[in-house]
Structures are given as structure tokens and as C-alpha cells.
PDB file of C-alpha atoms in Angstrom:
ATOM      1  CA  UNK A   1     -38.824 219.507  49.663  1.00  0.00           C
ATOM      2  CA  UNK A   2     -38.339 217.628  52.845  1.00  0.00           C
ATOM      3  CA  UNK A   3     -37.204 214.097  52.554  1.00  0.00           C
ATOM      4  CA  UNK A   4     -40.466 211.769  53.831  1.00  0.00           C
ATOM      5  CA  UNK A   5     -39.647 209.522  56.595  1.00  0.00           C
ATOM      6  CA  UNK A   6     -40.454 206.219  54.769  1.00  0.00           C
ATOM      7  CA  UNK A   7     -37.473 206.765  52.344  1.00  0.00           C
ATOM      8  CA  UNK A   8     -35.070 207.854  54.990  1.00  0.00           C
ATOM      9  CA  UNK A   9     -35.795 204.434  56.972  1.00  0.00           C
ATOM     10  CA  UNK A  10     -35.332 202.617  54.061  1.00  0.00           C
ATOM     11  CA  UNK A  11     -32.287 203.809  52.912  1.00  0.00           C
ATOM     12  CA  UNK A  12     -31.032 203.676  57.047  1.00  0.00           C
ATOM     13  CA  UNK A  13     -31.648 199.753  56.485  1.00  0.00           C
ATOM     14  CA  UNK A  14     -29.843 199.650  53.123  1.00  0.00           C
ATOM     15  CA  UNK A  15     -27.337 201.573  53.921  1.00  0.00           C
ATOM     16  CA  UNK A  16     -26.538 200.604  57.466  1.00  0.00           C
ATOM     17  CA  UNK A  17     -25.312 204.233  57.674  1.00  0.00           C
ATOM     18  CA  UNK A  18     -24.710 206.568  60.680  1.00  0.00           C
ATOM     19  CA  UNK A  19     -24.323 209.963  61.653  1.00  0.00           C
ATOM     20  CA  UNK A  20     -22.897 213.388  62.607  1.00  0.00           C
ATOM     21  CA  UNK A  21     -19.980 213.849  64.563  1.00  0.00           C
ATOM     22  CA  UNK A  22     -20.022 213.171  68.532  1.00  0.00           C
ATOM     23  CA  UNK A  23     -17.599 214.689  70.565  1.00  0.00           C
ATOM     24  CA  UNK A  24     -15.036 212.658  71.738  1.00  0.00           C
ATOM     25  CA  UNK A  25     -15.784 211.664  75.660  1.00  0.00           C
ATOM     26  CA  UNK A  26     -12.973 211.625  77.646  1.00  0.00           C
ATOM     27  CA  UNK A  27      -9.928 211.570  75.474  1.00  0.00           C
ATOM     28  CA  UNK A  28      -8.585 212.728  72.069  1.00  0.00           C
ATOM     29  CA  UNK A  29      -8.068 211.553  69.009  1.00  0.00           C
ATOM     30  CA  UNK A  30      -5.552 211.494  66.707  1.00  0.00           C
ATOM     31  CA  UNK A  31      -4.029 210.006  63.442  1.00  0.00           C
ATOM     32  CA  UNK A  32      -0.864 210.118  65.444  1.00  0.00           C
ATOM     33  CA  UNK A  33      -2.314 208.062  67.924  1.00  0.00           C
ATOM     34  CA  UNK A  34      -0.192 205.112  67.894  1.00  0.00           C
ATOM     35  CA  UNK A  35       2.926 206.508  66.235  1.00  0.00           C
ATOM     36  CA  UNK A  36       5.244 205.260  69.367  1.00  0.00           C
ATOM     37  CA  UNK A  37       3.243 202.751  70.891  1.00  0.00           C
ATOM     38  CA  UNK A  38       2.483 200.808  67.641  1.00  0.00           C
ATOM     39  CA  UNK A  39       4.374 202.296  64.433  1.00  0.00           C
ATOM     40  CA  UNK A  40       3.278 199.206  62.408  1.00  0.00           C
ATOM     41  CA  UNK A  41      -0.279 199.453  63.261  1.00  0.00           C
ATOM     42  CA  UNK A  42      -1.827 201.357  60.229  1.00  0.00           C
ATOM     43  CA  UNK A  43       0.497 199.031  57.783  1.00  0.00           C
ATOM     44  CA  UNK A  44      -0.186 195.773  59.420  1.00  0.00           C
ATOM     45  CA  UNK A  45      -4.054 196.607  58.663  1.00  0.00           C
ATOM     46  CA  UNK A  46      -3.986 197.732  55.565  1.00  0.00           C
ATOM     47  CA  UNK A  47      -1.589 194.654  54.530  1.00  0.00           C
ATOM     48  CA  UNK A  48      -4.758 192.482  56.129  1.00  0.00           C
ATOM     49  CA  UNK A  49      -7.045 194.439  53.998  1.00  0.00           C
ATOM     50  CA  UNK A  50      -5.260 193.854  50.781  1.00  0.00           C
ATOM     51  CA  UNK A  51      -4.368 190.184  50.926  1.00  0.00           C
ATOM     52  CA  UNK A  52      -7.911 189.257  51.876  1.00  0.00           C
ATOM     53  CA  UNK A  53      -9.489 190.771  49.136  1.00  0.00           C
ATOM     54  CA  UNK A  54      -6.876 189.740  46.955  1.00  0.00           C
ATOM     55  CA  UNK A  55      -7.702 186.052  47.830  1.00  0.00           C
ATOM     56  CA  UNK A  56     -11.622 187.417  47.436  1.00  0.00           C
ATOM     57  CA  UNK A  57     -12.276 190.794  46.279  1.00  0.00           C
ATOM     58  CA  UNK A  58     -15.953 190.497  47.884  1.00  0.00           C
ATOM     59  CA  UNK A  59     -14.538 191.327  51.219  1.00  0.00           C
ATOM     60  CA  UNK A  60     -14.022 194.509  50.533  1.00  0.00           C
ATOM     61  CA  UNK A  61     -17.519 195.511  50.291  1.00  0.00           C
ATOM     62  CA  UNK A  62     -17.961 193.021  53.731  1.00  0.00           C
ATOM     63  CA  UNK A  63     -15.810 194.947  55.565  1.00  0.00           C
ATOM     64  CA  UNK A  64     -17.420 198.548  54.536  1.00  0.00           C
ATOM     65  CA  UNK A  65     -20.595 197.065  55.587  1.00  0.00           C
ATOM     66  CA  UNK A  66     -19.239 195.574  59.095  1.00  0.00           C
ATOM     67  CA  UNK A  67     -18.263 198.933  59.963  1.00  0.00           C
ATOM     68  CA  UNK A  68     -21.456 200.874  59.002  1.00  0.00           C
ATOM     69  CA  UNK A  69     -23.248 198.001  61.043  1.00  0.00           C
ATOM     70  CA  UNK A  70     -20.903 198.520  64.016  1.00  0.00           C
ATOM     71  CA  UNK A  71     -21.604 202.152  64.100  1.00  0.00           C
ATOM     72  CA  UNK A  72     -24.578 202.776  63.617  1.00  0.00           C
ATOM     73  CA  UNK A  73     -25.818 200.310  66.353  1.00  0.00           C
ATOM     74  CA  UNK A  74     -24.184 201.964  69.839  1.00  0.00           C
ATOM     75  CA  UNK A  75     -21.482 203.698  67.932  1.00  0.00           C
ATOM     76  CA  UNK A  76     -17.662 202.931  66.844  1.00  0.00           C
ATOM     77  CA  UNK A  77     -17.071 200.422  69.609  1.00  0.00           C
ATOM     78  CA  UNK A  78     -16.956 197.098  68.194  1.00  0.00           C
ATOM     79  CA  UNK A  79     -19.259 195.674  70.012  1.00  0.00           C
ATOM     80  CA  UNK A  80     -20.892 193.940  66.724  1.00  0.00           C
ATOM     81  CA  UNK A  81     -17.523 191.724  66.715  1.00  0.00           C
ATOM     82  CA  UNK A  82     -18.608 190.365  70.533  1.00  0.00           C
ATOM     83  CA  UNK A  83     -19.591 186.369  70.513  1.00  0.00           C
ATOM     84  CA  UNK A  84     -22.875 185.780  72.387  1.00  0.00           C
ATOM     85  CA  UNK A  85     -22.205 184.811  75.558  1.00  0.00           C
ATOM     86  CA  UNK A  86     -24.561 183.341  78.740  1.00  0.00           C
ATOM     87  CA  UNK A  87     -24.767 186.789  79.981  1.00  0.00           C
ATOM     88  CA  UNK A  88     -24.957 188.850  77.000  1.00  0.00           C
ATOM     89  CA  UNK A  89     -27.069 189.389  73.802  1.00  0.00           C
ATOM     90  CA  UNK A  90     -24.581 190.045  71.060  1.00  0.00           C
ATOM     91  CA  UNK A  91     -25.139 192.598  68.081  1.00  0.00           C
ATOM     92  CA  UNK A  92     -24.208 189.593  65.877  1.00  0.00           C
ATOM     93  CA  UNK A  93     -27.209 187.431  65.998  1.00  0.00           C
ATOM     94  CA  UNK A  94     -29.828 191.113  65.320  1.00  0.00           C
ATOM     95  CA  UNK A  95     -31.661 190.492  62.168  1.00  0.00           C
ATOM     96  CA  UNK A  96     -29.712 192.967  60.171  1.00  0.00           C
ATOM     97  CA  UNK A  97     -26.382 191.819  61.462  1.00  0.00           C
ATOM     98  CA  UNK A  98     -26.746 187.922  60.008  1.00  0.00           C
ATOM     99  CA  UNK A  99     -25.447 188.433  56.592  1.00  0.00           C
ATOM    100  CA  UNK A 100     -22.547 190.314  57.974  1.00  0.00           C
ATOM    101  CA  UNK A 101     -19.170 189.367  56.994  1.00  0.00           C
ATOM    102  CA  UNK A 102     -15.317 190.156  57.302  1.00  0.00           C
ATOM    103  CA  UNK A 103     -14.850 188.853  61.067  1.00  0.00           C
ATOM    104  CA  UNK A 104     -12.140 186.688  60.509  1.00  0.00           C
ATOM    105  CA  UNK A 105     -10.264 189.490  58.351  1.00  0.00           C
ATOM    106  CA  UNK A 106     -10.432 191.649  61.763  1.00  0.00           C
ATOM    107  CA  UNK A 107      -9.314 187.912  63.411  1.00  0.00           C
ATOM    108  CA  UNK A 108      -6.549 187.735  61.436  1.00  0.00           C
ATOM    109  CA  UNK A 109      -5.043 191.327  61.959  1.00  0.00           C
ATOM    110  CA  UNK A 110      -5.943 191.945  65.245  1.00  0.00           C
ATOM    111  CA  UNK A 111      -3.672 188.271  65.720  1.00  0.00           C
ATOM    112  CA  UNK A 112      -0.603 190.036  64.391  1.00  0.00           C
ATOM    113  CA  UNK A 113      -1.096 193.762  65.606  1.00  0.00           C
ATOM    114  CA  UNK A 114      -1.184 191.942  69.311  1.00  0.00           C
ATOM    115  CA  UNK A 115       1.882 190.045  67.983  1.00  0.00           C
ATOM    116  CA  UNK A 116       3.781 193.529  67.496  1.00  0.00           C
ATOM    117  CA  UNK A 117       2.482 195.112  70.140  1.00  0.00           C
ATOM    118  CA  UNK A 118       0.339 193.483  72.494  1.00  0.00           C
ATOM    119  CA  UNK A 119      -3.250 195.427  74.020  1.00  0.00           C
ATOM    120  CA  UNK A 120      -2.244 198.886  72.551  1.00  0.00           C
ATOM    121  CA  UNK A 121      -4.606 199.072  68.707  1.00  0.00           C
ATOM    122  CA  UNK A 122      -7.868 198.596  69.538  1.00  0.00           C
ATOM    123  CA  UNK A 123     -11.032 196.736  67.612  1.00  0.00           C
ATOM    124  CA  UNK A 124     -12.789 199.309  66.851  1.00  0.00           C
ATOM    125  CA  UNK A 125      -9.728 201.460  65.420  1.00  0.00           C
ATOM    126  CA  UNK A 126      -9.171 198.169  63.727  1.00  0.00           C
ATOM    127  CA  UNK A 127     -12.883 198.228  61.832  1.00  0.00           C
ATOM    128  CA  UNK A 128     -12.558 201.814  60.874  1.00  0.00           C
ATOM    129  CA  UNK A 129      -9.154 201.423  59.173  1.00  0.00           C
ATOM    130  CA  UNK A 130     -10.184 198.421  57.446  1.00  0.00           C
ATOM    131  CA  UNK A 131     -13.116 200.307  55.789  1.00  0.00           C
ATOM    132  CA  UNK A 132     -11.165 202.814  54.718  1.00  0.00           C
ATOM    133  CA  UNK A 133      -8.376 200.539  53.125  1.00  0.00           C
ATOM    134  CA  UNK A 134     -10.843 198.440  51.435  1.00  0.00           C
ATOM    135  CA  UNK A 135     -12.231 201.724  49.649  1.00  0.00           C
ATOM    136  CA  UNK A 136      -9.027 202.538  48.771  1.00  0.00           C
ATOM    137  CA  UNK A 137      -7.932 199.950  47.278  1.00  0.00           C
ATOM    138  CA  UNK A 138     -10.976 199.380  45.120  1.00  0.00           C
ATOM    139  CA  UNK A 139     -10.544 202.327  43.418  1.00  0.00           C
ATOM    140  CA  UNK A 140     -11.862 205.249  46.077  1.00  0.00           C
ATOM    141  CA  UNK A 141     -11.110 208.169  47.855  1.00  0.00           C
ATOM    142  CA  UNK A 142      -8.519 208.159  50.613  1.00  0.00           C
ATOM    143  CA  UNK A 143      -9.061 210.266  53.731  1.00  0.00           C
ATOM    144  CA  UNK A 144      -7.175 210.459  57.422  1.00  0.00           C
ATOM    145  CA  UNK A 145      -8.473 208.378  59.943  1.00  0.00           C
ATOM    146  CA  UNK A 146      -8.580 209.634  63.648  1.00  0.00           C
ATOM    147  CA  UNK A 147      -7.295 206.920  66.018  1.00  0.00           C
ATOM    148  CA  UNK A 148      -7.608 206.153  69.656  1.00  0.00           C
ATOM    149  CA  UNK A 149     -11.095 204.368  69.967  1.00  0.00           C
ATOM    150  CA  UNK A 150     -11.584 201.817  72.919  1.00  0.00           C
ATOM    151  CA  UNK A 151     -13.818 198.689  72.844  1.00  0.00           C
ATOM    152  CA  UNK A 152     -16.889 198.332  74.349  1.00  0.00           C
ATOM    153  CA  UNK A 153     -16.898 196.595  77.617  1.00  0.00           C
ATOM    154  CA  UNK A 154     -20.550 195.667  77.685  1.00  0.00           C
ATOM    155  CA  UNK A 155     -23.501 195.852  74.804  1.00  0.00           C
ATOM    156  CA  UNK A 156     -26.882 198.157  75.256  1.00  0.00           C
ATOM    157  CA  UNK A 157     -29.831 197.180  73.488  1.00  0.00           C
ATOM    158  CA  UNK A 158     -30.130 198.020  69.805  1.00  0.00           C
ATOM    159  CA  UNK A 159     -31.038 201.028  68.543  1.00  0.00           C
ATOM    160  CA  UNK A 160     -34.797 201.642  67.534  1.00  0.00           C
ATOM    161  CA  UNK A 161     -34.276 204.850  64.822  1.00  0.00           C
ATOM    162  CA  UNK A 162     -31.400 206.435  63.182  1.00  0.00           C
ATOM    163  CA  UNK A 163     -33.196 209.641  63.991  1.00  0.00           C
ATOM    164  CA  UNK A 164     -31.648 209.927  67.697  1.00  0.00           C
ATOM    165  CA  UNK A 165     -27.934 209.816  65.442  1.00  0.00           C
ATOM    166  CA  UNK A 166     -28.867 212.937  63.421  1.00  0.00           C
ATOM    167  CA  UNK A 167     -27.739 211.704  60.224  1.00  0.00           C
ATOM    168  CA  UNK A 168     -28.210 213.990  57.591  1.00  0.00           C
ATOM    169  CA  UNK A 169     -29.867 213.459  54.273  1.00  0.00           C
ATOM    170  CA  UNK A 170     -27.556 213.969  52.094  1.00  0.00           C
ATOM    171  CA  UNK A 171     -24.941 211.944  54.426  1.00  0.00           C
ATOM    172  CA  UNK A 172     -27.426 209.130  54.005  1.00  0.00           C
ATOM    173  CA  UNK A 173     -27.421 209.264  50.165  1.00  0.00           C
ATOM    174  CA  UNK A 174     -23.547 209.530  49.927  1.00  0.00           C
ATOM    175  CA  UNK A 175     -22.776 206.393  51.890  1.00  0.00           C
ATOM    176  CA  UNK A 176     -25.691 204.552  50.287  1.00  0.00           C
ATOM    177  CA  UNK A 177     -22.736 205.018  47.521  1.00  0.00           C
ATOM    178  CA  UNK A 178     -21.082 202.402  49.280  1.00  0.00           C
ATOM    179  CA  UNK A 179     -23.362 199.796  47.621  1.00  0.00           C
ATOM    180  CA  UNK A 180     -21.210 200.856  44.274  1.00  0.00           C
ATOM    181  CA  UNK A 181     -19.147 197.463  45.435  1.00  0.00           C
ATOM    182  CA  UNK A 182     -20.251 194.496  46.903  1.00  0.00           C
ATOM    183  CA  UNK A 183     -23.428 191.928  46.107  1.00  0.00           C
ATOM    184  CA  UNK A 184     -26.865 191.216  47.678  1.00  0.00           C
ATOM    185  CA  UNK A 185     -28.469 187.619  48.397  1.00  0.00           C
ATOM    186  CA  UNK A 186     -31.732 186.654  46.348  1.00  0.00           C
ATOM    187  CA  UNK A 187     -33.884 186.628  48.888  1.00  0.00           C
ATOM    188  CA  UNK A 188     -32.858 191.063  50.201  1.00  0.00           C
ATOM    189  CA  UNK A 189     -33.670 191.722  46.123  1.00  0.00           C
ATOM    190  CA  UNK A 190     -36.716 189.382  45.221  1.00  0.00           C
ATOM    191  CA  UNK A 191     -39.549 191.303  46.084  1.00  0.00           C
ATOM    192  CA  UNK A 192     -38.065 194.512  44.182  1.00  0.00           C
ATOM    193  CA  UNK A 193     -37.737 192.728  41.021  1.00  0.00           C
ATOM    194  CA  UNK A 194     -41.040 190.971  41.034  1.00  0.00           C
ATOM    195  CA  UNK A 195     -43.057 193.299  42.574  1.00  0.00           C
ATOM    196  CA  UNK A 196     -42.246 196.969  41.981  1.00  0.00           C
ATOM    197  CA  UNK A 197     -43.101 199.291  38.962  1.00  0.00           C
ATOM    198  CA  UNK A 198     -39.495 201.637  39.030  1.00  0.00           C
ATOM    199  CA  UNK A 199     -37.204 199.442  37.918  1.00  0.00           C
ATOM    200  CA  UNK A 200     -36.269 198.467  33.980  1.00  0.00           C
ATOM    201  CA  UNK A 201     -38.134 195.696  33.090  1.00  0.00           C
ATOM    202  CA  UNK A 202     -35.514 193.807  30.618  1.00  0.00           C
ATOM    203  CA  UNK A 203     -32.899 194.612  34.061  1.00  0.00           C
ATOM    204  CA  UNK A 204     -35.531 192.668  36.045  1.00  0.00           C
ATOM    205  CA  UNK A 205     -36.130 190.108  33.645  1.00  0.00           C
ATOM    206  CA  UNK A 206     -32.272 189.107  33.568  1.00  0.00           C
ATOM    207  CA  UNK A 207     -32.363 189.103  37.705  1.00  0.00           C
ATOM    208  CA  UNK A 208     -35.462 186.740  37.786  1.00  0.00           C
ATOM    209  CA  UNK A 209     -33.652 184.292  35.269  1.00  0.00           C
ATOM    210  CA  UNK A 210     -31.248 183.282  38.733  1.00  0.00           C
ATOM    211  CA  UNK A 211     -34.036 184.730  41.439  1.00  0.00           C
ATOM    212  CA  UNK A 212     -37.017 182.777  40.905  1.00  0.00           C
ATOM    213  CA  UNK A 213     -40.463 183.653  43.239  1.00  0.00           C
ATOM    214  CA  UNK A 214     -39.083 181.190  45.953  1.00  0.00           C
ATOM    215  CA  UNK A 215     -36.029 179.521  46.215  1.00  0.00           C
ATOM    216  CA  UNK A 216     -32.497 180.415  45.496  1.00  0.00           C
ATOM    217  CA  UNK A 217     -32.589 182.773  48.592  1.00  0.00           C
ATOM    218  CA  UNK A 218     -28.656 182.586  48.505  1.00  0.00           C
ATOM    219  CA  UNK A 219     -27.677 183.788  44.966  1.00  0.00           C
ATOM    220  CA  UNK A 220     -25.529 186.773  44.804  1.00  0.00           C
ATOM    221  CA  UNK A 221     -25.902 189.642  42.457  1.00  0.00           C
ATOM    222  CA  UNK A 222     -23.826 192.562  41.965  1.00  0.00           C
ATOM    223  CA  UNK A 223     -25.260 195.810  43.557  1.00  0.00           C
ATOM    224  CA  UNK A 224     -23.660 197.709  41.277  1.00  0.00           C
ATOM    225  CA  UNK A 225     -24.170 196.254  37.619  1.00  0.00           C
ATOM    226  CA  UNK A 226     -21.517 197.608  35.600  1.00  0.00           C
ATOM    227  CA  UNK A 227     -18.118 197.563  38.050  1.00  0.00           C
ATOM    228  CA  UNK A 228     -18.928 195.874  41.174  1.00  0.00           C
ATOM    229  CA  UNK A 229     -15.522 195.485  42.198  1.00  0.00           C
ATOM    230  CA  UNK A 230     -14.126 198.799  41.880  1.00  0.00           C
ATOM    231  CA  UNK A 231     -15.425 201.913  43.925  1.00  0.00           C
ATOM    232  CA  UNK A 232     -16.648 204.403  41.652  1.00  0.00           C
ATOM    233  CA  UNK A 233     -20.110 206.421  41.028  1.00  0.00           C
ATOM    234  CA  UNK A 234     -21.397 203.841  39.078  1.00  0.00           C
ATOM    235  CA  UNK A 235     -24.284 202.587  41.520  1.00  0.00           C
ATOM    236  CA  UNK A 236     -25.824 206.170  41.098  1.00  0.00           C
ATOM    237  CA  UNK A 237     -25.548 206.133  37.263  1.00  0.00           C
ATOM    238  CA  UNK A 238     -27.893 202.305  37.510  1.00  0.00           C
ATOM    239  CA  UNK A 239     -29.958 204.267  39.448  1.00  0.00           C
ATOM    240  CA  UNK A 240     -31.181 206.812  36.622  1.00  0.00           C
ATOM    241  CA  UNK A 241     -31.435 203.316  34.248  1.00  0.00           C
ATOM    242  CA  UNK A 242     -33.982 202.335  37.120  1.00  0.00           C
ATOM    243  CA  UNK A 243     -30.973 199.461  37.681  1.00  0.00           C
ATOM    244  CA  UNK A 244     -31.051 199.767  41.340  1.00  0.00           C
ATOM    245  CA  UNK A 245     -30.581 196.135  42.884  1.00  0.00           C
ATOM    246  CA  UNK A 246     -32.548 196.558  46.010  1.00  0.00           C
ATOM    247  CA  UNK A 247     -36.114 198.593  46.674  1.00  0.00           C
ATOM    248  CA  UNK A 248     -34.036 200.298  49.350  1.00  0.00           C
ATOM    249  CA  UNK A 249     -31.617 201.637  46.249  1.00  0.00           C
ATOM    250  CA  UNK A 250     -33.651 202.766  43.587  1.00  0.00           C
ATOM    251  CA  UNK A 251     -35.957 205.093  46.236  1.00  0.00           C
ATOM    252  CA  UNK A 252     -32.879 207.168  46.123  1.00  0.00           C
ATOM    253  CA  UNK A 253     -33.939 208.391  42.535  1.00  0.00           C
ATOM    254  CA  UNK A 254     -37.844 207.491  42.730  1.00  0.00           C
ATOM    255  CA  UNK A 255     -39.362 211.359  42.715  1.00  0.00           C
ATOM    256  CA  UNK A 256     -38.494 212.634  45.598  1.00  0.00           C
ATOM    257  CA  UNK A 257     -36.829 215.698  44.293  1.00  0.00           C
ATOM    258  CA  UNK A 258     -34.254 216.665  46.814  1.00  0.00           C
ATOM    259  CA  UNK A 259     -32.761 212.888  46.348  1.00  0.00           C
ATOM    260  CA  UNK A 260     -32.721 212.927  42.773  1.00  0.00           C
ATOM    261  CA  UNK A 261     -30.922 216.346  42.808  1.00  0.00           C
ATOM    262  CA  UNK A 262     -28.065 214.793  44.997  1.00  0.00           C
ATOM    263  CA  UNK A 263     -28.102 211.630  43.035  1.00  0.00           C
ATOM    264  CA  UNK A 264     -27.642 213.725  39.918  1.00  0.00           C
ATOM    265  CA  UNK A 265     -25.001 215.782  40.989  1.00  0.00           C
ATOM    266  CA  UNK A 266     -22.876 212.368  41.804  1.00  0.00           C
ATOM    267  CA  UNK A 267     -23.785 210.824  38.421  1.00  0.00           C
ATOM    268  CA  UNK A 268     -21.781 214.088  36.799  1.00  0.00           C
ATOM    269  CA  UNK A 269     -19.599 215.534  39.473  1.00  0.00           C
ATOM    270  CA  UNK A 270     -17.884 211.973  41.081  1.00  0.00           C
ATOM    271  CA  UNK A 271     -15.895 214.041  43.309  1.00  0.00           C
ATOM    272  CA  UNK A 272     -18.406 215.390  44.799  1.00  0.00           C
ATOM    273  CA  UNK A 273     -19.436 211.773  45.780  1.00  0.00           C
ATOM    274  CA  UNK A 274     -16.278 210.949  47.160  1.00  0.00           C
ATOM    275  CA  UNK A 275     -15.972 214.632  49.407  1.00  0.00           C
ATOM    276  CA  UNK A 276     -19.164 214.074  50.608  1.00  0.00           C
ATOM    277  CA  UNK A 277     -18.540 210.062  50.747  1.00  0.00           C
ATOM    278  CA  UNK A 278     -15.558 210.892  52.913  1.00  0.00           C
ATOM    279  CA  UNK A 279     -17.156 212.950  55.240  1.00  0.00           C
ATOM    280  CA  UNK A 280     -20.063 210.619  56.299  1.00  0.00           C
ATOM    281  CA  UNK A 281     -17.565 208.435  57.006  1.00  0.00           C
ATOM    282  CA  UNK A 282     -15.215 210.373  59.024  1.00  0.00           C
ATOM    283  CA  UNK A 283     -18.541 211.228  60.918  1.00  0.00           C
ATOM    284  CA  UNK A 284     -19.533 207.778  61.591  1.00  0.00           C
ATOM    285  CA  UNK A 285     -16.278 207.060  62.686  1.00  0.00           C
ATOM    286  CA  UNK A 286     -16.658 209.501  65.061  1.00  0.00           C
ATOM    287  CA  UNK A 287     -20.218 208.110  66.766  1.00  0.00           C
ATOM    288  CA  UNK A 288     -20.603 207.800  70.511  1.00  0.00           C
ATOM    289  CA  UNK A 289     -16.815 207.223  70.789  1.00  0.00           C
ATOM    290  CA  UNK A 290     -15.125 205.147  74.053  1.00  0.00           C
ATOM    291  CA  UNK A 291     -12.486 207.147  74.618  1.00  0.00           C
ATOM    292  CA  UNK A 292      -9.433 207.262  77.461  1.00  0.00           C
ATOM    293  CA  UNK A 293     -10.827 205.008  80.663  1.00  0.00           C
ATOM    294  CA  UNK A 294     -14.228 204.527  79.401  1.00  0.00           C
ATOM    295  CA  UNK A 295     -13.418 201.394  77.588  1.00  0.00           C
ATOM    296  CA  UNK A 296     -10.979 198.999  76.669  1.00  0.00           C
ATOM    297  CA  UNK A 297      -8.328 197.614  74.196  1.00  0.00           C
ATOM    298  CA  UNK A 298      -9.429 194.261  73.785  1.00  0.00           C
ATOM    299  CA  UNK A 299      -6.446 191.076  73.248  1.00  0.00           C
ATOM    300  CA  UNK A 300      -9.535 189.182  71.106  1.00  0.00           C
ATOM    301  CA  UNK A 301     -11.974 191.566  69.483  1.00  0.00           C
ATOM    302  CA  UNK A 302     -14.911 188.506  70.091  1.00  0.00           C
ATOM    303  CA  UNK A 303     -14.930 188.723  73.683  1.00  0.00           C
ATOM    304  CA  UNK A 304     -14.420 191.062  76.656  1.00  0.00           C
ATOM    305  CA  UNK A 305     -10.851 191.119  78.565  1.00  0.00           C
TER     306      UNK A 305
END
């Protein structure tokens, strides 16, 4: 059964997901990549990653979320971490973009990697490392990042579909997994709880107790109930208790029976979650890459050399 476009948009929203695999343009990546020109650069990140969410393990889930955002808009080319300027219209102030957290993390370690080795890692190698050690270190699966990205010099307009990506289905269900960590504000969860018939009515009873009708728009709640600080396949267990935090979450197991099967198979084979987890990621990694001359390596990752 073919998957009908309403849900796919939905979960594009939720998920802030991207897609399949663009070649690189240009230039060639490698895990290698800065092995001689910056030996230190894959531990000085992941050092970033874990003292930040040490002092707040929230971040983790902020930085997962940066980098889907930064993606999926024009690609892997950190253009979401641009200030808005006089001249041009940043990906930071887009509606979808204003909750978006973890840019003083990438502050912070792009500080010291141009400390050790100044305007060799780039921003957007920086964002796609970051994701990964924050997974990691919340309990998910590991995989090999290819490096050599470049920063985008200038911003394009945003993206109207995910369509023109070519994200897959099921790629769009596995990193909607990356909700298993992380929380949602009030006001992105309200109308689900209040308003909509699949979801467990003593779940959305607790929610409403701190997410009243209008107000509150800032409370947190876990998107994942039971461990929402540890990456695991818990998310798509909630979703067969009809415990899916956002509208967005719960159409993943809502009738459509291709989604369900998927959603079943990572309720009782987890590592098939985190294969197929790991290989939407390594192909949004991989979207509409700046390679060689085509972009830059910026010295501050909010602003244009």
C-alpha cells in the first residue's frame, strides 16, 4: 500500500528528516579527511558533545535535531548556523527553525578546533559529528562519518517539499526514531492531546494536567515516555500504546499498513532500527554536499568569511 502524501508531510515536519545520497560535487570524502591537517578534530567534538550534555542531557536530542534541520533545508552546509544579516535571510528565523537549539555547543567547539588548527574542520562536518556523538553516547548505534564538507557561502530560499530530496519511506520512519530522546513544548503537542481520537486517553489525561487548552505553551514533555534520555526503540513501542507525543508521531502507527509493518518490525527487531537509523543518516549527511572550491571553511560558523 502506498504511503498517502498527508502522512509523509507530516512526519517530514516532525521529523525534520532528509534524504538519499547525493553525489559528492567536486571533491571526495573521507573519514580520513583530516587525519594530517587536524588529528584532534573528531576528539575535540566529541569531547564538546559529551560535556554539554553532561551539564544538560537535553542537548543531545538539540543537536540531532539541528542537524536534520540543517540538512534537509539546502543540504549539509550549515547554513542554518548563519546570523541574519542586512543582506541575507537566515534559515534561523524560518518557522520550523525557532525552537532549534545546540548553537552555542557548535560555538564552543568550533572555538577550540580553530584553536588547534585554524580554518581546516569545517561547520558543517562539525554538525554531522555532533549528531552522531550525541546518539552515541545516549545509548545508540555508532557508524563512520564521511568528512570533508564546506560551508555555505550564501543561503537559497527554503525548500517547499521534501519530495525534490527523494527521501524514502521507510528512511522517514527510521529517523522519526530520533524523537526516542529529546522533549516537545506544550504548545507543538496541545492540539493532539485535546483533539484527536488515536491516542490513550488516561496518556492524554496525564499530558493535559501540565498542557491546559491555552497557556503553558512552553512546558516540556518527554517525546519518548519511558527513557527519554537514552536512545533506544522505545518511542516506537509508545507508539503501539497510542503514547505518541505529537499528531506528527502517532500517524506512524495510525492504519496505514506499510507504516505499521515498519514500526512493528523496530518494536521487536531494535537492530533493525538502528541499521536502518544509521543509514538515513549517513544519507542525509550526504545531501547536496559543498565540496573542494565550491564552498568554504568558515573561522565562525554564524557568519560568512
Amino acid at each position: 500500500m502506498a504511503p498517502n502524501k498527508t502522512l509523509c508531510l507530516s512526519l517530514l515536519l516532525a521529523a525534520a528528516a532528509a534524504a538519499t545520497l547525493a553525489a559528492a560535487n567536486g571533491g571526495k570524502l573521507s573519514p580520513a579527511y583530516y587525519s594530517t591537517t587536524c588529528p584532534k578534530a573528531l576528539p575535540i567534538v566529541q569531547s564538546g558533545v559529551v560535556a554539554a550534555i553532561q551539564k544538560e542531557t537535553r542537548i543531545g536530542a538539540s543537536l540531532l535535531r539541528l542537524h536534520f534541520h540543517d540538512c534537509f533545508v539546502n543540504g549539509c552546509e550549515a547554513s542554518i548556523l548563519l546570523d541574519e544579516t542586512a543582506s541575507i535571510a537566515t534559515e534561523k528565523t524560518a518557522v520550523p527553525n525557532q525552537s532549534v537549539r545546540g548553537y552555542d555547543v557548535i560555538d564552543d567547539i568550533k572555538a577550540e578546533l580553530e584553536e588547534a588548527c585554524p580554518g581546516v574542520v569545517s561547520c558543517a562536518d562539525i554538525l554531522t559529528l555532533a549528531a552522531r556523538d550525541s546518539v552515541v553516547y545516549l545509548g545508540g548505534p555508532s557508524w563512520e562519518v564521511d568528512l570533508g564538507r564546506k560551508d555555505s557561502l550564501t543561503l537559497t530560499a527554503l525548500a517547499a517539499s521534501f519530495s525534490a530530496q527523494g527521501l524514502s519511506f521507510r528512511d522517514l520512519i527510521s529517523l522519526s526514531g530520533g524523537h526516542t530522546i529529546g522533549v516537545a513544548r506544550c504548545v507543538s503537542f496541545r492540539g493532539h492531546i485535546y483533539n484527536d481520537s488515536d491516542i490513550d486517553p488516561s496518556f492524554a489525561e496525564s499530558l493535559q494536567q501540565i498542557c491546559p487548552r491555552s497557556g503553558s505553551d512552553g512546558v516540556l514533555a518527554p517525546l519518548d515516555l519511558k527513557t527519554p534520555t537514552h536512545f533506544d526503540n522505545c518511542y516506537y513501542r509508545n507508539l503501539l500504546r497510542k503514547q505518541g507525543l505529537l499528531h506528527s508521531d502517532q500517524e506512524l502507527f495510525s492504519g496505514n499498513s506499510e507504516a505499521d509493518s515498519i514500526v512493528r518490525t523496530y518494536v521487536n527487531q531494535p537492530s533493525v532500527f538502528f541499521k536502518d537509523f544509521v543509514q538515513g543518516m549517513i544519507k542525509m549527511g550526504n545531501i547536496k554536499l559543498l565540496t573542494g572550491s565550491q564552498g568554504e571553511v568558515r573561522t565562525d560558523c554564524r557568519k560568512v568569511n
